[in-house]
Every structure is written in structure tokens, then in C-alpha cells.
Coordinates of N, CA and C in Angstrom, one line a residue:
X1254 N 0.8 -1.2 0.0 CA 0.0 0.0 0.0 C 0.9 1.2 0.0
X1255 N 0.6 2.0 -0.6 CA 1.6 3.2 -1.1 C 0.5 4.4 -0.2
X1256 N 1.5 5.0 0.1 CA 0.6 6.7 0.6 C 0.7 7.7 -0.4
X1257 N 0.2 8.2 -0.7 CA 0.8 9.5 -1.5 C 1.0 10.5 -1.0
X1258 N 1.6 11.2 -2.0 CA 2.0 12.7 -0.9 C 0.8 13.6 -0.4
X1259 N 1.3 14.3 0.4 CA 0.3 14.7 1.4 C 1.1 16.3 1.8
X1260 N 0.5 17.3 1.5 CA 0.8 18.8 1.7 C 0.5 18.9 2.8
X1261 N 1.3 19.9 3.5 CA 1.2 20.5 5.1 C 1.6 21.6 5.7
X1262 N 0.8 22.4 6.1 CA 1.6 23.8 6.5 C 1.8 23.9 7.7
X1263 N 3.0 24.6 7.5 CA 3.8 24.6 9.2 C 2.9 25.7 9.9
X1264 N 2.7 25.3 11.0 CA 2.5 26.7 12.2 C 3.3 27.8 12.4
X1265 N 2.8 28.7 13.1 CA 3.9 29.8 13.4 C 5.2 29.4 13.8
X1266 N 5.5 28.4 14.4 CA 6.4 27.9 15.0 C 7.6 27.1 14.5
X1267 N 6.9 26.7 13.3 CA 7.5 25.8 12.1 C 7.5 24.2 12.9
X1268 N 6.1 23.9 13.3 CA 5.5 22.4 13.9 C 4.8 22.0 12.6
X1269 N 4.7 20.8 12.1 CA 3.9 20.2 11.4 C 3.3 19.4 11.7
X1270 N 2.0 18.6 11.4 CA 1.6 17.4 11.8 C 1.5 16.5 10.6
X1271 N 2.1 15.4 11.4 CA 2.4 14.2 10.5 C 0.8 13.6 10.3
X1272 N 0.5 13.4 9.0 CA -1.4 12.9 8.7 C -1.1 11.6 9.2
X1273 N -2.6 11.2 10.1 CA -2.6 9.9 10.7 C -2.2 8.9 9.7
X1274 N -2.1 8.7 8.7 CA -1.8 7.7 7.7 C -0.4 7.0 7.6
X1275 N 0.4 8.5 7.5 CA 2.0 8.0 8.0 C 2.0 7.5 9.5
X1276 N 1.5 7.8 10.3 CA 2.0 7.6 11.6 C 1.3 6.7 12.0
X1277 N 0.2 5.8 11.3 CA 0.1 4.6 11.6 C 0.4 3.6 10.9
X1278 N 0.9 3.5 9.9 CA 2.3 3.4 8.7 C 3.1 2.6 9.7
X1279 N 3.9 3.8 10.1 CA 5.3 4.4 11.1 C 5.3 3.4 12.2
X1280 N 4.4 3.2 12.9 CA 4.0 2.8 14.1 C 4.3 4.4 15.1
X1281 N 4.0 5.2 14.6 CA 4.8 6.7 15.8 C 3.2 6.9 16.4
X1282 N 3.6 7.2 17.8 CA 3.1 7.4 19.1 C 3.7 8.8 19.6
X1283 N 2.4 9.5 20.5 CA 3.2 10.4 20.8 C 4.7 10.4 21.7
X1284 N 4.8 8.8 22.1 CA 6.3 8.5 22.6 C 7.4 8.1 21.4
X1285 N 7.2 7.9 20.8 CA 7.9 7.3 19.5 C 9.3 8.8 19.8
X1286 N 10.4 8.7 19.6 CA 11.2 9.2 19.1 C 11.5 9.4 17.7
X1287 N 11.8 10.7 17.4 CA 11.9 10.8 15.7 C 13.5 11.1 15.7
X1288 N 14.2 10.8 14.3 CA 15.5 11.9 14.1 C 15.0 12.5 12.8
X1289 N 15.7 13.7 12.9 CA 14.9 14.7 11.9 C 16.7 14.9 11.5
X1290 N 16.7 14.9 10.0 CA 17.6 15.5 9.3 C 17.8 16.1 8.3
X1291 N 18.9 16.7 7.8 CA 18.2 17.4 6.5 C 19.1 17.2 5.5
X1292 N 18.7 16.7 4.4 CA 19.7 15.7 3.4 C 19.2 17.4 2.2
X1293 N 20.3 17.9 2.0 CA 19.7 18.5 0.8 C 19.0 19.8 0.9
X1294 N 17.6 19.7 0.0 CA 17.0 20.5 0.4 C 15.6 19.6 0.7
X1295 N 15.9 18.6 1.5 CA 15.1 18.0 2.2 C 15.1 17.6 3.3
X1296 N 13.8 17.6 4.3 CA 13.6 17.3 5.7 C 13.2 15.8 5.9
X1297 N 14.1 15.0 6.6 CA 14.0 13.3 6.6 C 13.5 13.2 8.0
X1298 N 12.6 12.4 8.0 CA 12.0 12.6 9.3 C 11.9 10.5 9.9
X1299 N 13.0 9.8 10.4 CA 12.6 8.4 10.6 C 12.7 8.3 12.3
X1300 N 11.8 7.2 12.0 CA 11.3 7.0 13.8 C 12.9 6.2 14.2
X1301 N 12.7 6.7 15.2 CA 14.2 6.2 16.5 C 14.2 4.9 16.2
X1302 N 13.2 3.6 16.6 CA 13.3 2.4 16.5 C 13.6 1.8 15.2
X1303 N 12.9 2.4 14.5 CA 13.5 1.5 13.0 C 15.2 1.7 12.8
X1304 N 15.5 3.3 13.0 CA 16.9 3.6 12.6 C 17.6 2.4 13.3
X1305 N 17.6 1.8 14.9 CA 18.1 1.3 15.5 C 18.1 0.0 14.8
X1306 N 16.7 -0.5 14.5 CA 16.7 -2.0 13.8 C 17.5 -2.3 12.5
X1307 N 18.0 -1.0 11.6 CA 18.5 -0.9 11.0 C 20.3 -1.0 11.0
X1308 N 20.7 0.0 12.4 CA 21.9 -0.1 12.7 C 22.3 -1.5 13.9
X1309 N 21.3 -2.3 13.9 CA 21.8 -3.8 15.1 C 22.2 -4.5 14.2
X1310 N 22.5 -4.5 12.8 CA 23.2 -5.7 12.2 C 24.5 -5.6 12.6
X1311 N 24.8 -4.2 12.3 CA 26.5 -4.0 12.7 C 26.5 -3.5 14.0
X1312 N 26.1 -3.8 15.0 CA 26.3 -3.7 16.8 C 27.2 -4.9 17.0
X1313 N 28.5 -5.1 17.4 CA 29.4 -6.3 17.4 C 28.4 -6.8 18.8
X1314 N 28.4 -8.2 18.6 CA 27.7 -8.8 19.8 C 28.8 -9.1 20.8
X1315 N 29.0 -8.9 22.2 CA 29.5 -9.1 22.9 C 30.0 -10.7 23.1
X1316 N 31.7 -11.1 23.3 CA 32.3 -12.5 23.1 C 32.1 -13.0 24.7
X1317 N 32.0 -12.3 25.9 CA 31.6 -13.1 26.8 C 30.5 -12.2 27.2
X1318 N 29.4 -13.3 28.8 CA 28.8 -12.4 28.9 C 29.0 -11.9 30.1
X1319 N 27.9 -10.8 31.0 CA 28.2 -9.7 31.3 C 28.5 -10.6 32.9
X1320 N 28.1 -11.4 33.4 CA 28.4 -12.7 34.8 C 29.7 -12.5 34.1
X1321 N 30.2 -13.2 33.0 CA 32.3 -13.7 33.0 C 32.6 -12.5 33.4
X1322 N 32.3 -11.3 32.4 CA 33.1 -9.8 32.1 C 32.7 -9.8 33.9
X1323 N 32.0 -9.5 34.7 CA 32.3 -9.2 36.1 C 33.7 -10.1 37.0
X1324 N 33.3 -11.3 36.6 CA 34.0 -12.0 37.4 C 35.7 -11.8 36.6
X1325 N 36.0 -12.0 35.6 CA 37.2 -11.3 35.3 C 37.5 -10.1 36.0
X1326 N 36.8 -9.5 36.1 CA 37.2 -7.9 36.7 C 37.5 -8.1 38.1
X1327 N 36.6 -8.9 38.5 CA 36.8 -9.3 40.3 C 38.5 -9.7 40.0
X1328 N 38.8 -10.6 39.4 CA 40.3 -11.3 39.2 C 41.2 -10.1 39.3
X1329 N 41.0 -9.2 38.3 CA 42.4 -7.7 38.0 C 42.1 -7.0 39.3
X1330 N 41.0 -7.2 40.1 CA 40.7 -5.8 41.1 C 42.1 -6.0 41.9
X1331 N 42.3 -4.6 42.3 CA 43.2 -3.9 42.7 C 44.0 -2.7 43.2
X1332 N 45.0 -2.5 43.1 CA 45.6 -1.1 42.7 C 46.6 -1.3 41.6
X1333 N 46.3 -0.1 41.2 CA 46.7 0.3 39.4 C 48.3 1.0 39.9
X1334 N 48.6 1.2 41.0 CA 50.2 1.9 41.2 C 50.0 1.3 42.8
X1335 N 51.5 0.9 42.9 CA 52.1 0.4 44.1 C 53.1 1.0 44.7
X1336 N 53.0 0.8 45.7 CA 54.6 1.3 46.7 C 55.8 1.0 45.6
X1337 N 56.3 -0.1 44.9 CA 56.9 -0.4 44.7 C 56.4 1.0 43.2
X1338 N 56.2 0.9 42.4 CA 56.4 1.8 41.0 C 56.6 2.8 41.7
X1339 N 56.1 3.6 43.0 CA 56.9 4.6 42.8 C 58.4 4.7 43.6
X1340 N 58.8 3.6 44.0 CA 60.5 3.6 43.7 C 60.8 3.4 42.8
X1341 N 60.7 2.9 41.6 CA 60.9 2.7 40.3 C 60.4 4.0 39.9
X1342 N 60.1 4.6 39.8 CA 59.3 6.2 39.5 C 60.6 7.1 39.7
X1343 N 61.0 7.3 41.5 CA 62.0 8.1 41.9 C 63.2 7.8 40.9
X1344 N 63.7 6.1 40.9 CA 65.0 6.0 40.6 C 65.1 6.3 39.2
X1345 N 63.8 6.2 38.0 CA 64.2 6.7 36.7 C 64.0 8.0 36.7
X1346 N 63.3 8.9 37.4 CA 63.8 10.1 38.1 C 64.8 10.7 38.4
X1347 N 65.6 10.0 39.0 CA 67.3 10.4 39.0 C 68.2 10.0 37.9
X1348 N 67.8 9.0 37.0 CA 68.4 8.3 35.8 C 68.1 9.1 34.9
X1349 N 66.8 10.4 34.8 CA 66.7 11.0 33.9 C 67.6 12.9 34.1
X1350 N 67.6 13.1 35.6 CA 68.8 14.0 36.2 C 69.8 13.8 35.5
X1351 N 70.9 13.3 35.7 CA 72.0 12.4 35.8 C 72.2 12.7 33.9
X1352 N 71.2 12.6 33.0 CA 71.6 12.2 31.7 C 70.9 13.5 30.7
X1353 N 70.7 14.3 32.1 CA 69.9 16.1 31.4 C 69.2 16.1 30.2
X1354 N 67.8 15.0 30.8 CA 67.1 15.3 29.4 C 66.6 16.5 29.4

């Protein structure tokens, strides 16, 4: 089923309303999210959900799930700098004195 075009004049505000036809087409609700862009000398108007259904082919699906990725993390928890790097800190510290960078 094809729509045809359909004329519309903007409000003072430059609001339009979309004719129930498209928007029950669309599936758009007054919750629906739109992205509005402007290709040209045209105004592209697609609902949030489709764009998304469109861009989940290429979403990389995650290699483990979100239980492993925690419990890995439990494994590295830590501290990220130790007593020990900053003697190693001081002594290339003075190795870098010594050779006047």
C-alpha cells in the first residue's frame, strides 16, 4: 500500500503534523522518538526504532557475557600503582637528572 503525498503547512512555530496515515504506517506514538535531518534541500524525518533495527546488524555482539566480564574484573581488582612503581618512578627520576634530558 503506497501513501501519496500529502501537503502540510507549518505553524507559526515551524511544527507540522504528521497525517494519521503516516503515523500509523510508522507505528509513531506520541512516545515514538523521531531523528529529523536534513539531506539536501530535504527534511528526513525516521522513527528512532526502525533507525536502530537498522543499525543492530552491525552492533558487534559481545564474546563473553556480562556474569564472566564481572567476574574477570573481580580477578584484576586492585591497585593500578604500588609502593613499589613509585621507587621505580624516583629511581628513573634520578636516571633522567644524571643524563639532562
Amino acid at each position: 500500500m503506497n501513501i501519496v503525498d500529502v501537503i502540510v503547512k507549518p505553524m507559526e512555530r515551524g511544527q507540522i503534523t504528521l497525517p494519521v496515515k503516516f503515523r500509523q504506517k510508522l507505528g509513531i506514538t506520541k512516545d515514538t522518538l523521531l531523528n529529523v535531518t536534513l539531506e539536501g534541500d530535504r527534511v528526513v524525518i525516521i522513527p528512532l526504532k526502525q533507525m536502530m533495527a537498522d543499525f543492530s546488524s552491525s552492533v558487534i555482539k559481545p564474546e563473553i557475557s556480562k556474569e564472566k566480564y564481572l567476574l574477570l574484573l573481580k580477578e584484576f581488582k586492585g591497585k593500578l600503582w604500588s609502593a613499589q612503581d613509585d621507587v621505580e618512578r624516583v629511581r628513573m627520576k634520578k636516571s633522567e637528572k644524571k643524563w639532562d634530558w
